[in-house]
Coordinates of C-alpha atoms and ligand atoms in Angstrom, one line a residue:
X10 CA 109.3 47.4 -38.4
X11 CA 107.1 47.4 -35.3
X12 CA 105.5 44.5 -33.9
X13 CA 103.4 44.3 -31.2
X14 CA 101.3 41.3 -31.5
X15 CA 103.0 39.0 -33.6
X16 CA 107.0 38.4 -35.2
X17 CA 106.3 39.2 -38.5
X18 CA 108.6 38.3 -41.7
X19 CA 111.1 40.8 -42.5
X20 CA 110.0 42.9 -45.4
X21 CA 108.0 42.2 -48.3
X22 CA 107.2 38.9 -46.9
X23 CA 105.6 40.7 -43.7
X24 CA 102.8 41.6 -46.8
X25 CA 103.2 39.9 -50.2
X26 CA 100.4 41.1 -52.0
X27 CA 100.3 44.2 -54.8
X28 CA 96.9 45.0 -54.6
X29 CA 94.3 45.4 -51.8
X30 CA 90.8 44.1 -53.3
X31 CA 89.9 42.0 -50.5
X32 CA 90.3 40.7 -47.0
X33 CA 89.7 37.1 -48.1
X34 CA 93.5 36.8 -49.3
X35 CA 95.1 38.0 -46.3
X36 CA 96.5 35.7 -43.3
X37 CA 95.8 36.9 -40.1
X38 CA 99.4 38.2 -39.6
X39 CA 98.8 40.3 -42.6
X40 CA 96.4 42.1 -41.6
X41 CA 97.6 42.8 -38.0
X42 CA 101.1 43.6 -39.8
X43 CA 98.5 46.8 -41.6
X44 CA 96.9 47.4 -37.9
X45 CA 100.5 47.8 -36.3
X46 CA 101.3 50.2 -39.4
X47 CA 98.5 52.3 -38.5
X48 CA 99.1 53.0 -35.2
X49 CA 102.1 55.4 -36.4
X50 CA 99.5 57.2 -38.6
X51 CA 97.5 58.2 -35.6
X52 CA 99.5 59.3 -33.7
X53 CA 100.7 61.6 -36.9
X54 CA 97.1 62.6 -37.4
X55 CA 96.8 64.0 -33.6
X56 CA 99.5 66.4 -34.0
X57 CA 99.1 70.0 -35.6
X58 CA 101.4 69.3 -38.2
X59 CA 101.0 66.1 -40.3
X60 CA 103.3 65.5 -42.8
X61 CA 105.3 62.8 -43.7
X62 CA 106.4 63.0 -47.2
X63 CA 107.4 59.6 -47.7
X64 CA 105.0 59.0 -51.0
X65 CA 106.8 62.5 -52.5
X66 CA 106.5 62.5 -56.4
X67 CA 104.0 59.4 -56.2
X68 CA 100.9 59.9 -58.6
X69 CA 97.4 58.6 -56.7
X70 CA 94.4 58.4 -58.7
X71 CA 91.2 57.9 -56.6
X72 CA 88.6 56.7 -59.0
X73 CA 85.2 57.1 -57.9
X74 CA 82.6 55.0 -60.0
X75 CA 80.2 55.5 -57.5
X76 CA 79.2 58.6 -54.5
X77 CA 81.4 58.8 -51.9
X78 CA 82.1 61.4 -48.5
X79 CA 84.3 59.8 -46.0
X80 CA 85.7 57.5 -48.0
X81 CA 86.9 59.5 -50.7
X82 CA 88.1 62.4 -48.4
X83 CA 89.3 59.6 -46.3
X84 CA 92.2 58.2 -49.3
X85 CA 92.4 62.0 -50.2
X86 CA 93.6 63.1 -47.0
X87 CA 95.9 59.6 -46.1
X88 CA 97.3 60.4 -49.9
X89 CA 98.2 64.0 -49.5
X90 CA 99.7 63.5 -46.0
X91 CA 102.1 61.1 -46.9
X92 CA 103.2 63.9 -49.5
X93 CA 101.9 62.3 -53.0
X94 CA 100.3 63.8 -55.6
X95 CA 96.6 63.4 -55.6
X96 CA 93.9 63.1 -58.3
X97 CA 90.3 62.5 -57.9
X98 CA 88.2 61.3 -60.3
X99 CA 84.2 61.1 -60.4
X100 CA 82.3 58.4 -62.6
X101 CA 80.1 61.8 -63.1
X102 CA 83.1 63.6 -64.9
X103 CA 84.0 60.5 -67.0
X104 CA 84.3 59.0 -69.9
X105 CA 82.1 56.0 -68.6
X106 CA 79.0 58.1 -68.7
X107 CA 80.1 58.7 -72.4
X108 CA 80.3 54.2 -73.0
X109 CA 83.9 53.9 -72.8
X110 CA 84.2 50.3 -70.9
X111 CA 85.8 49.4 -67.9
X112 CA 88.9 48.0 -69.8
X113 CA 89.2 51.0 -71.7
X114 CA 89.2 53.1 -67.9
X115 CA 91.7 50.8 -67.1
X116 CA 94.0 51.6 -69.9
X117 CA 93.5 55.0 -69.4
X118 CA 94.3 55.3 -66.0
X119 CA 97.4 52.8 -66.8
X120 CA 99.0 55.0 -69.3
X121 CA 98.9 58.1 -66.8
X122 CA 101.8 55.8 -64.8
X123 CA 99.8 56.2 -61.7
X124 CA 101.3 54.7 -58.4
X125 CA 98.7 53.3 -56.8
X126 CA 95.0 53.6 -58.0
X127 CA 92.1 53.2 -55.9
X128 CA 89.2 52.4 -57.1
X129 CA 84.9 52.4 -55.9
X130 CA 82.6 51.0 -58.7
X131 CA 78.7 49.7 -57.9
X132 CA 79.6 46.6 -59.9
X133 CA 81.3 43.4 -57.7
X134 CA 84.8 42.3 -59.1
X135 CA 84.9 45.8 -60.9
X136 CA 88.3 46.2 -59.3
X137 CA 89.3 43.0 -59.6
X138 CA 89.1 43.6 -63.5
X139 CA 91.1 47.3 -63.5
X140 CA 93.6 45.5 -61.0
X141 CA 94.3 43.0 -63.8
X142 CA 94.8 45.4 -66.3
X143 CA 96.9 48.1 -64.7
X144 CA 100.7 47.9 -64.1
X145 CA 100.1 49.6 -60.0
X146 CA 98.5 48.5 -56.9
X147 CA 94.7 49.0 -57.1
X148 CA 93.4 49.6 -53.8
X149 CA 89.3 48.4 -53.3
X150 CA 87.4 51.4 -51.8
X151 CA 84.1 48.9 -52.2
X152 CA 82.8 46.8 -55.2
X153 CA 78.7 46.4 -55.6
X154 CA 77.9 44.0 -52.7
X155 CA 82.0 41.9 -52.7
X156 CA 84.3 44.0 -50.4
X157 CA 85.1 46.7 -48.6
X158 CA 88.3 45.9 -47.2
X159 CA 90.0 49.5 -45.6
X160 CA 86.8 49.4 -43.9
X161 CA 87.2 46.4 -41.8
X162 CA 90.8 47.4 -41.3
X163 CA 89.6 50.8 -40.1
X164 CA 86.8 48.3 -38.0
X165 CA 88.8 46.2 -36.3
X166 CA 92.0 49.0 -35.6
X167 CA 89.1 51.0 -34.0
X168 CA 87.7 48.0 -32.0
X169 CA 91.7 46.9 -31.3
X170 CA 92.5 50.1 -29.9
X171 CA 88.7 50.8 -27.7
X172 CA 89.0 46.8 -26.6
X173 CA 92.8 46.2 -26.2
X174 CA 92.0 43.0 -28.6
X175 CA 90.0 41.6 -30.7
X176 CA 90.7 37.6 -30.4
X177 CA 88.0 35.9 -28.2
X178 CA 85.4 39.6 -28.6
X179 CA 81.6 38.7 -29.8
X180 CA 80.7 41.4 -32.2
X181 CA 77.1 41.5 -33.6
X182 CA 76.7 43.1 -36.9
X183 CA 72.9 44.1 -37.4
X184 CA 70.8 45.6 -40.6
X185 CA 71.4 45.1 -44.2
X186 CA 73.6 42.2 -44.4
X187 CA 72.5 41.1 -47.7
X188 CA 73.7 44.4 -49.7
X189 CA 76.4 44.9 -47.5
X190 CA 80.2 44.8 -48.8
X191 CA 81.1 46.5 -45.3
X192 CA 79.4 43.4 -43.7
X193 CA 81.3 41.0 -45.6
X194 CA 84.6 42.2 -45.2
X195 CA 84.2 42.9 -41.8
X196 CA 83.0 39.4 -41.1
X197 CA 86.2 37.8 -43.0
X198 CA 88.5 40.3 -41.1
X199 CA 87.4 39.6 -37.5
X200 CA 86.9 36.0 -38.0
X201 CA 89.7 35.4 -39.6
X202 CA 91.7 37.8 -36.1
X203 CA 89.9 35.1 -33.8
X204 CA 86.6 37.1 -33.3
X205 CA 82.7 35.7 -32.7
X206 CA 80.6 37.5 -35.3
X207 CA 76.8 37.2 -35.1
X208 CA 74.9 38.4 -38.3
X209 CA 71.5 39.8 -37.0
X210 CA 68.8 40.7 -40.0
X211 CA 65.5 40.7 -40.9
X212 CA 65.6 37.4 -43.4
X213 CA 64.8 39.5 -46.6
X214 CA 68.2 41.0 -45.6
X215 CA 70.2 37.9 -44.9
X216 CA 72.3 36.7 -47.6
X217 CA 71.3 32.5 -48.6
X218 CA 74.5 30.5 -47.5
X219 CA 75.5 33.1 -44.9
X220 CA 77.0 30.2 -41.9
X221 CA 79.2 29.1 -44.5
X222 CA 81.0 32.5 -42.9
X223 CA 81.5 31.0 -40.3
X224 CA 78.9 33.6 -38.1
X225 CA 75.9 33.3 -36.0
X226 CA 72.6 33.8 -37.8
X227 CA 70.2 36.0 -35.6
X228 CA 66.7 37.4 -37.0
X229 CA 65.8 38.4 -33.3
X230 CA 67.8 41.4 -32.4
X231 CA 66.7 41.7 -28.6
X232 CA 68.3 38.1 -28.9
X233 CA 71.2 38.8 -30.8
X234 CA 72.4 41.6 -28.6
X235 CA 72.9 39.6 -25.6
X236 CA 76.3 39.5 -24.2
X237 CA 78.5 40.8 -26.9
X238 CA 81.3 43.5 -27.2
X239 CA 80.6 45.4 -29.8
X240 CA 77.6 46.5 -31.8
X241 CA 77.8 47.3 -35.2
X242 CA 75.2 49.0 -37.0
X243 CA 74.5 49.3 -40.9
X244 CA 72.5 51.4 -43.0
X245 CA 69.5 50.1 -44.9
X246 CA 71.0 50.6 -48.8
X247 CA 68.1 51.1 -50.3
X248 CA 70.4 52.1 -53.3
X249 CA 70.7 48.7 -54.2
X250 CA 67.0 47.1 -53.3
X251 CA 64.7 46.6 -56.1
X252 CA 61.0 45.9 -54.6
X253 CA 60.0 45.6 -51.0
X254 CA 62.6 44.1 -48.8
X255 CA 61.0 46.0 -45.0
X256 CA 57.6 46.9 -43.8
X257 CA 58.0 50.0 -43.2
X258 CA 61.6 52.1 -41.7
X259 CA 59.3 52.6 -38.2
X260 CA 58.7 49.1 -38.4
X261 CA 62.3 48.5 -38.9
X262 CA 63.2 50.6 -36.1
X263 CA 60.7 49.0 -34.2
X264 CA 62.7 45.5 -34.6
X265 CA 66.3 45.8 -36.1
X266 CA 67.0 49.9 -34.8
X267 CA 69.9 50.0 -32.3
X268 CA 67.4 52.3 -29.3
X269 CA 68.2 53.2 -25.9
X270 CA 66.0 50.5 -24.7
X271 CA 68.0 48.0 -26.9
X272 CA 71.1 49.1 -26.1
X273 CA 70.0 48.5 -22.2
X274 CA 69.9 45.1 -22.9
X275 CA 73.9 44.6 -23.0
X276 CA 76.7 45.7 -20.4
X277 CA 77.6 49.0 -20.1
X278 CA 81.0 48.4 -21.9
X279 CA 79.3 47.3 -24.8
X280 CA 80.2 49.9 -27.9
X281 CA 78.6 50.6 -30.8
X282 CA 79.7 51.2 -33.9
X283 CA 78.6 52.3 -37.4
X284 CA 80.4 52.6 -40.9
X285 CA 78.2 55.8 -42.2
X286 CA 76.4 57.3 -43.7
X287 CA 73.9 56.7 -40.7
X288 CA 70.1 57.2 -40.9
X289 CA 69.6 57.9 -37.8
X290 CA 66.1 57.2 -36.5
X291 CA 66.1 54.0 -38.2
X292 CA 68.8 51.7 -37.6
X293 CA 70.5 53.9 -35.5
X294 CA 69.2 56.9 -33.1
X295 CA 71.1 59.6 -32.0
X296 CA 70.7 59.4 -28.7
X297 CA 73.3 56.2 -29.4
X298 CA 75.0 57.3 -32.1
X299 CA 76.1 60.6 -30.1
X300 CA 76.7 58.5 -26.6
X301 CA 79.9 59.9 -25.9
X302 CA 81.6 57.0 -23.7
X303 CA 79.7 54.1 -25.8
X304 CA 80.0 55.1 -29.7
X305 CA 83.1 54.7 -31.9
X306 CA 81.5 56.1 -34.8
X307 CA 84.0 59.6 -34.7
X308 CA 86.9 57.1 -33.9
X309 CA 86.1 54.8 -37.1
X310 CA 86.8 58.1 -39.3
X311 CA 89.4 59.0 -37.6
X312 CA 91.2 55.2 -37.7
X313 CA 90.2 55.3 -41.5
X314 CA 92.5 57.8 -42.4
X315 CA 95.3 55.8 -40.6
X316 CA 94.4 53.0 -42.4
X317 CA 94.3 54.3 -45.4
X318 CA 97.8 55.9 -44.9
X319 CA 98.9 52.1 -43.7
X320 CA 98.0 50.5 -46.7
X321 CA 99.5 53.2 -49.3
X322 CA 102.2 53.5 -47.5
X323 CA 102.8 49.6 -47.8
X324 CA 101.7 49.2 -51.1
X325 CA 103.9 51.4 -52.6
X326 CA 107.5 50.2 -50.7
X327 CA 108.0 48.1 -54.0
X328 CA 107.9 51.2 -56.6
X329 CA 109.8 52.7 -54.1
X330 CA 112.3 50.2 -53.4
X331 CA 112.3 50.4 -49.6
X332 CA 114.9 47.8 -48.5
X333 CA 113.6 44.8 -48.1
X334 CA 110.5 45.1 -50.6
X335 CA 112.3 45.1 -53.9
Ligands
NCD7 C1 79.7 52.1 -46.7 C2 79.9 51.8 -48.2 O1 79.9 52.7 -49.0 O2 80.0 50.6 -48.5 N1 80.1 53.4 -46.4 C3 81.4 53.7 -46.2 O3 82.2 53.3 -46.9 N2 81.7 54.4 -45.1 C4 78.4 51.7 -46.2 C5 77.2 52.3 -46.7 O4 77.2 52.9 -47.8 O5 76.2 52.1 -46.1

């Protein structure tokens, strides 16, 4: 077992849990134990052949309850190139649409003797529910407005490997906090590795009770931007708003968009970063999405599907019975 930051405990105790639903029950050394587990996957991933067929004969059931690109392709990929057998499933071809319940998915899913299910549903502690019910790890690919947690661990692997740490970094995450599972997960995951995290939002967009995360609360964003690390952007989810919560997106732009002109404002080694899918010209606008030497947005993708790969890979060792994990 490799260990760069941190002795870990040997084996399962290095990571104790079964499922993966959110960041909030993991110790710091647990999740640097899934950042160090990574790094192997990346390197994997930049060769022309990348296969390692560890999860051979292992059934993996990504259950979609809700759209999905990168995410889905991201588990699809991280599945297939550790050699298991990979089923997708869209809420749109289900039974769901039809009234069967969640328990009733669960079941379903359960009796297919699946080894690892991973599950996105619009509904918060939707996983939670199918994790109870099912005899497999159930990994959270993100629940209504709770948790998003490969994300963060994509998140802070990319910031990890761009910044050489992340312990003692200022990160300011700015737009649509209040809807925002990536937001949430990301705040537990880099306070919780020693981070500073400033929340910046307009304050129809900042979630009541918010310091309790122990964050900044910003609703100035030239203000916000001072002096930090890393910038990370999110997308407006309008999705999930119900009435007016902005003027106007130019408006928006106007005060919360990520510009040239903003940007100018920190050092140059600032970076910037941005979960997708990006509307660009309103949070976010090309010109500083595409900076080459300044955006990790391309790197987040690619650290998501060594992520991913890290956390099947781990999850698994007990059905598998990899010494040390029985
Ligand atoms: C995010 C999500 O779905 O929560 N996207 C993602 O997983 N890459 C963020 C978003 O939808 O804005």
């Amino acid at each position: 077992m490799t260990s760069r930051e941190s002795p870990y405990p040997p084996g399962s105790a290095a990571f104790p849990h079964r499922d993966l639903v959110g960041i909030d029950v993991l110790q710091p050394h647990e999740i640097l134990f899934l950042l160090d587990e990574a790094a192997q996957w990346v390197e994997l991933g930049r060769r022309p052949t990348k296969h390692d067929d560890r999860l051979a004969g292992l059934t993996i059931i990504n259950a979609f309850f809700e759209n999905s690109t990168r995410t889905l392709l991201s588990f699809e990929i991280a599945g297939k190139r550790l050699g298991a057998d990979v089923v997708n499933m869209h809420a749109a071809q289900s039974s769901i649409k039809k009234g069967e319940t969640l328990i009733d998915t669960a079941m379903t899913l359960n009796a297919m003797h699946a080894d690892a299910i991973v599950i996105r549903h619009g509904s918060s502690g939707a996983v939670q529910l199918i994790a109870d019910k099912v005899d497999c790890p159930v990994l959270n690919a993100g629940d209504g407005q709770h948790e998003h947690p490969t994300q963060a661990l994509l998140d802070a692997l990319t910031i990890r490997n761009a910044k050489g740490r992340i312990d003692g970094l200022t990160v300011v995450i700015c737009g649509d906090i209040l809807h925002s599972r990536v937001a949430r997960s990301n705040i537990l995951c880099l306070t919780s590795l020693g981070a500073r995290v400033r929340v910046c939002a307009p304050p129809a967009l900042m979630p009541a009770g918010i310091e309790e995360m122990k964050v900044e609360v910003f609703h100035d964003f030239n203000t916000a931007i001072e002096g930090v690390d890393v910038v990370m952007m999110l997308r407006l989810q309008m999705e999930r708003m119900e009435g007016e919560f902005i003027p106007s997106p130019r408006e928006y732009r106007h005060l919360y968009g990520l510009t040239e002109e903003r940007l100018a404002r920190t050092s140059p080694d600032t970076l910037v970063m941005h979960p997708g899918p990006m509307n660009r010209g309103i949070e976010i606008d090309s010109t500083v999405a595409d900076l080459v030497d300044r955006s990790l947005i391309t790197r987040q993708v690619e650290m998501g599907v060594a992520i991913r790969m890290a956390c099947l890979d781990v999850l698994t060792r007990r059905t598998r019975k990899v010494e040390g994990w029985q």
